[in-house]
Amino acid sequence: MSHDAANLTLSPSAQVGANVTFGANVVVHDNVVIGDGVVIQDGAILGKRPKLSPTSASAPVGDAPLVIGAGAAICAQAIVFAGARVGEGSIIGDQSFVRERSTIGAGTVIGRGSAVDNDVTIGDRVRIQTSVYITGFSTVEDDVFVGPCAMTTNDDTMNRHGDEYQLHGATLRRACRIGGGVVLTPGVTVGVEAFVAAGAVVTADVPERGFVMGVPGRVVRQVSDADLLHNWR
């Protein structure tokens, strides 16, 4: 198969499906699997291996391939690391960043300039907006919405800990909604169909259907039956 995009660097070991479109200046490293109908826009980098600091909590990436599912789009200047998986029909937005061993489900959108750190699991039909940070070791279940500039964290000590310390990211349960500019502290769980209003700082678990506002965040009411996801499909 030949690809004539300008300045395409394509590893001989890469597996490229049918009807894949490459933009200009794309780099595809070793051990990348690209499904049928994938669109890879200008300047994207696929299969980059991480450069880890000596104190990094991330494990070496090993030989796991980067897998891009059929019909996905990797937008301009996005970077998707070795060992990640991108589900069918998902969109990785311009200048966004998906690290090693992270999984993006089918039909999910990662917004422009957002970062998905290592060892993150993101489900199907998730909507992550612009400039969001999903920290390492987080779980985001199906149908979650995360508003622009929201941030998760995973280190209570801010790097004042020994090797035995375990980082613990956020857990966002099915169909919960996180407003713009929200901060979630390490280990927080946001329950099924919960709603966190813009600008809240969440320091404790949010119950199922809890409606949280404020700094620190507090539950002020419950999400109504009329506002549940199944009423909007």
mmCIF file of N, CA and C in Angstrom, residues 3-63:
data_model
loop_
_atom_site.group_PDB
_atom_site.id
_atom_site.type_symbol
_atom_site.label_atom_id
_atom_site.label_comp_id
_atom_site.label_asym_id
_atom_site.label_seq_id
_atom_site.Cartn_x
_atom_site.Cartn_y
_atom_site.Cartn_z
ATOM 1 N N HIS A 3 1.250 5.496 0.343
ATOM 2 C CA HIS A 3 0.624 6.695 0.903
ATOM 3 C C HIS A 3 1.497 7.877 0.481
ATOM 4 N N ASP A 4 0.865 8.861 -0.158
ATOM 5 C CA ASP A 4 1.633 9.954 -0.742
ATOM 6 C C ASP A 4 1.445 11.283 -0.023
ATOM 7 N N ALA A 5 0.990 11.260 1.243
ATOM 8 C CA ALA A 5 0.869 12.506 2.001
ATOM 9 C C ALA A 5 2.243 13.145 2.170
ATOM 10 N N ALA A 6 2.281 14.462 2.174
ATOM 11 C CA ALA A 6 3.552 15.181 2.268
ATOM 12 C C ALA A 6 4.266 14.877 3.578
ATOM 13 N N ASN A 7 5.541 14.489 3.470
ATOM 14 C CA ASN A 7 6.407 14.281 4.645
ATOM 15 C C ASN A 7 5.854 13.254 5.620
ATOM 16 N N LEU A 8 5.185 12.247 5.113
ATOM 17 C CA LEU A 8 4.709 11.156 5.961
ATOM 18 C C LEU A 8 5.881 10.266 6.358
ATOM 19 N N THR A 9 6.015 10.015 7.683
ATOM 20 C CA THR A 9 6.995 9.047 8.178
ATOM 21 C C THR A 9 6.224 7.857 8.726
ATOM 22 N N LEU A 10 6.295 6.738 8.019
ATOM 23 C CA LEU A 10 5.481 5.571 8.334
ATOM 24 C C LEU A 10 6.394 4.378 8.569
ATOM 25 N N SER A 11 6.405 3.861 9.814
ATOM 26 C CA SER A 11 7.245 2.717 10.129
ATOM 27 C C SER A 11 6.861 1.517 9.266
ATOM 28 N N PRO A 12 7.853 0.763 8.794
ATOM 29 C CA PRO A 12 7.535 -0.454 8.045
ATOM 30 C C PRO A 12 6.760 -1.483 8.860
ATOM 31 N N SER A 13 6.846 -1.401 10.188
ATOM 32 C CA SER A 13 6.138 -2.370 11.023
ATOM 33 C C SER A 13 4.693 -1.974 11.314
ATOM 34 N N ALA A 14 4.302 -0.771 10.927
ATOM 35 C CA ALA A 14 2.928 -0.324 11.171
ATOM 36 C C ALA A 14 1.961 -1.118 10.296
ATOM 37 N N GLN A 15 0.786 -1.420 10.859
ATOM 38 C CA GLN A 15 -0.270 -2.101 10.103
ATOM 39 C C GLN A 15 -1.355 -1.079 9.791
ATOM 40 N N VAL A 16 -1.607 -0.862 8.512
ATOM 41 C CA VAL A 16 -2.518 0.195 8.079
ATOM 42 C C VAL A 16 -3.685 -0.439 7.330
ATOM 43 N N GLY A 17 -4.910 -0.167 7.813
ATOM 44 C CA GLY A 17 -6.097 -0.719 7.185
ATOM 45 C C GLY A 17 -6.453 -0.039 5.881
ATOM 46 N N ALA A 18 -7.614 -0.398 5.350
ATOM 47 C CA ALA A 18 -8.083 0.160 4.094
ATOM 48 C C ALA A 18 -8.626 1.566 4.291
ATOM 49 N N ASN A 19 -8.448 2.391 3.254
ATOM 50 C CA ASN A 19 -9.050 3.719 3.196
ATOM 51 C C ASN A 19 -8.639 4.611 4.368
ATOM 52 N N VAL A 20 -7.390 4.486 4.778
ATOM 53 C CA VAL A 20 -6.840 5.375 5.810
ATOM 54 C C VAL A 20 -6.328 6.642 5.138
ATOM 55 N N THR A 21 -6.630 7.796 5.740
ATOM 56 C CA THR A 21 -6.217 9.079 5.193
ATOM 57 C C THR A 21 -5.163 9.702 6.086
ATOM 58 N N PHE A 22 -4.014 10.063 5.504
ATOM 59 C CA PHE A 22 -2.942 10.729 6.234
ATOM 60 C C PHE A 22 -2.836 12.178 5.794
ATOM 61 N N GLY A 23 -2.682 13.095 6.775
ATOM 62 C CA GLY A 23 -2.352 14.472 6.476
ATOM 63 C C GLY A 23 -0.854 14.637 6.306
ATOM 64 N N ALA A 24 -0.435 15.892 6.176
ATOM 65 C CA ALA A 24 0.986 16.204 6.017
ATOM 66 C C ALA A 24 1.718 16.079 7.355
ATOM 67 N N ASN A 25 3.003 15.687 7.271
ATOM 68 C CA ASN A 25 3.905 15.706 8.426
ATOM 69 C C ASN A 25 3.472 14.774 9.552
ATOM 70 N N VAL A 26 2.831 13.683 9.213
ATOM 71 C CA VAL A 26 2.429 12.671 10.194
ATOM 72 C C VAL A 26 3.610 11.740 10.461
ATOM 73 N N VAL A 27 3.754 11.327 11.736
ATOM 74 C CA VAL A 27 4.769 10.349 12.119
ATOM 75 C C VAL A 27 4.072 9.144 12.746
ATOM 76 N N VAL A 28 4.317 7.967 12.186
ATOM 77 C CA VAL A 28 3.775 6.710 12.728
ATOM 78 C C VAL A 28 4.957 5.830 13.106
ATOM 79 N N HIS A 29 5.123 5.578 14.406
ATOM 80 C CA HIS A 29 6.249 4.799 14.912
ATOM 81 C C HIS A 29 5.977 3.300 14.773
ATOM 82 N N ASP A 30 6.929 2.508 15.266
ATOM 83 C CA ASP A 30 6.801 1.058 15.222
ATOM 84 C C ASP A 30 5.607 0.583 16.042
ATOM 85 N N ASN A 31 5.078 -0.589 15.619
ATOM 86 C CA ASN A 31 4.097 -1.327 16.417
ATOM 87 C C ASN A 31 2.799 -0.529 16.602
ATOM 88 N N VAL A 32 2.330 0.060 15.509
ATOM 89 C CA VAL A 32 1.064 0.784 15.490
ATOM 90 C C VAL A 32 0.108 0.057 14.555
ATOM 91 N N VAL A 33 -1.133 -0.136 15.017
ATOM 92 C CA VAL A 33 -2.164 -0.797 14.217
ATOM 93 C C VAL A 33 -3.269 0.218 13.957
ATOM 94 N N ILE A 34 -3.521 0.509 12.691
ATOM 95 C CA ILE A 34 -4.489 1.532 12.296
ATOM 96 C C ILE A 34 -5.621 0.853 11.547
ATOM 97 N N GLY A 35 -6.843 0.983 12.059
ATOM 98 C CA GLY A 35 -7.992 0.315 11.463
ATOM 99 C C GLY A 35 -8.483 0.975 10.193
ATOM 100 N N ASP A 36 -9.457 0.328 9.567
ATOM 101 C CA ASP A 36 -10.014 0.828 8.318
ATOM 102 C C ASP A 36 -10.678 2.194 8.510
ATOM 103 N N GLY A 37 -10.514 3.051 7.511
ATOM 104 C CA GLY A 37 -11.235 4.318 7.482
ATOM 105 C C GLY A 37 -10.790 5.341 8.491
ATOM 106 N N VAL A 38 -9.641 5.155 9.110
ATOM 107 C CA VAL A 38 -9.141 6.126 10.085
ATOM 108 C C VAL A 38 -8.638 7.368 9.355
ATOM 109 N N VAL A 39 -8.867 8.527 9.951
ATOM 110 C CA VAL A 39 -8.358 9.797 9.440
ATOM 111 C C VAL A 39 -7.290 10.297 10.413
ATOM 112 N N ILE A 40 -6.097 10.561 9.881
ATOM 113 C CA ILE A 40 -4.992 11.066 10.689
ATOM 114 C C ILE A 40 -4.577 12.407 10.099
ATOM 115 N N GLN A 41 -4.804 13.478 10.825
ATOM 116 C CA GLN A 41 -4.611 14.810 10.282
ATOM 117 C C GLN A 41 -3.172 15.304 10.434
ATOM 118 N N ASP A 42 -2.922 16.491 9.916
ATOM 119 C CA ASP A 42 -1.575 17.051 9.816
ATOM 120 C C ASP A 42 -0.845 17.052 11.154
ATOM 121 N N GLY A 43 0.402 16.599 11.119
ATOM 122 C CA GLY A 43 1.284 16.726 12.265
ATOM 123 C C GLY A 43 1.025 15.778 13.411
ATOM 124 N N ALA A 44 0.110 14.816 13.259
ATOM 125 C CA ALA A 44 -0.154 13.861 14.339
ATOM 126 C C ALA A 44 1.038 12.923 14.510
ATOM 127 N N ILE A 45 1.237 12.452 15.747
ATOM 128 C CA ILE A 45 2.303 11.504 16.070
ATOM 129 C C ILE A 45 1.669 10.293 16.746
ATOM 130 N N LEU A 46 1.883 9.119 16.173
ATOM 131 C CA LEU A 46 1.289 7.889 16.692
ATOM 132 C C LEU A 46 2.385 6.927 17.132
ATOM 133 N N GLY A 47 2.199 6.353 18.315
ATOM 134 C CA GLY A 47 3.121 5.347 18.810
ATOM 135 C C GLY A 47 4.357 5.899 19.486
ATOM 136 N N LYS A 48 4.333 7.171 19.863
ATOM 137 C CA LYS A 48 5.462 7.754 20.605
ATOM 138 C C LYS A 48 5.679 6.979 21.894
ATOM 139 N N ARG A 49 6.910 6.726 22.234
ATOM 140 C CA ARG A 49 7.240 6.069 23.499
ATOM 141 C C ARG A 49 7.534 7.133 24.548
ATOM 142 N N PRO A 50 7.092 6.916 25.790
ATOM 143 C CA PRO A 50 7.286 7.932 26.821
ATOM 144 C C PRO A 50 8.741 8.060 27.238
ATOM 145 N N LYS A 51 9.127 9.249 27.601
ATOM 146 C CA LYS A 51 10.417 9.482 28.248
ATOM 147 C C LYS A 51 10.127 9.711 29.715
ATOM 148 N N LEU A 52 10.430 8.725 30.562
ATOM 149 C CA LEU A 52 10.036 8.754 31.966
ATOM 150 C C LEU A 52 11.179 9.271 32.830
ATOM 151 N N SER A 53 10.819 10.032 33.855
ATOM 152 C CA SER A 53 11.818 10.445 34.836
ATOM 153 C C SER A 53 12.182 9.264 35.731
ATOM 154 N N PRO A 54 13.322 9.306 36.407
ATOM 155 C CA PRO A 54 13.699 8.193 37.291
ATOM 156 C C PRO A 54 12.706 7.931 38.406
ATOM 157 N N THR A 55 11.933 8.936 38.790
ATOM 158 C CA THR A 55 10.971 8.782 39.886
ATOM 159 C C THR A 55 9.541 8.599 39.395
ATOM 160 N N SER A 56 9.336 8.416 38.110
ATOM 161 C CA SER A 56 7.989 8.300 37.564
ATOM 162 C C SER A 56 7.264 7.084 38.127
ATOM 163 N N ALA A 57 5.958 7.245 38.388
ATOM 164 C CA ALA A 57 5.128 6.125 38.845
ATOM 165 C C ALA A 57 4.631 5.278 37.681
ATOM 166 N N SER A 58 4.896 5.701 36.454
ATOM 167 C CA SER A 58 4.447 4.960 35.285
ATOM 168 C C SER A 58 5.406 3.813 34.979
ATOM 169 N N ALA A 59 4.844 2.660 34.667
ATOM 170 C CA ALA A 59 5.666 1.506 34.306
ATOM 171 C C ALA A 59 6.171 1.645 32.876
ATOM 172 N N PRO A 60 7.247 0.956 32.527
ATOM 173 C CA PRO A 60 7.694 0.947 31.134
ATOM 174 C C PRO A 60 6.594 0.447 30.210
ATOM 175 N N VAL A 61 6.579 0.928 28.973
ATOM 176 C CA VAL A 61 5.469 0.619 28.078
ATOM 177 C C VAL A 61 5.559 -0.780 27.490
ATOM 178 N N GLY A 62 6.745 -1.373 27.434
ATOM 179 C CA GLY A 62 6.866 -2.703 26.862
ATOM 180 C C GLY A 62 6.584 -2.719 25.369
ATOM 181 N N ASP A 63 6.094 -3.866 24.873
ATOM 182 C CA ASP A 63 5.879 -4.040 23.438
ATOM 183 C C ASP A 63 4.419 -3.942 23.031
#
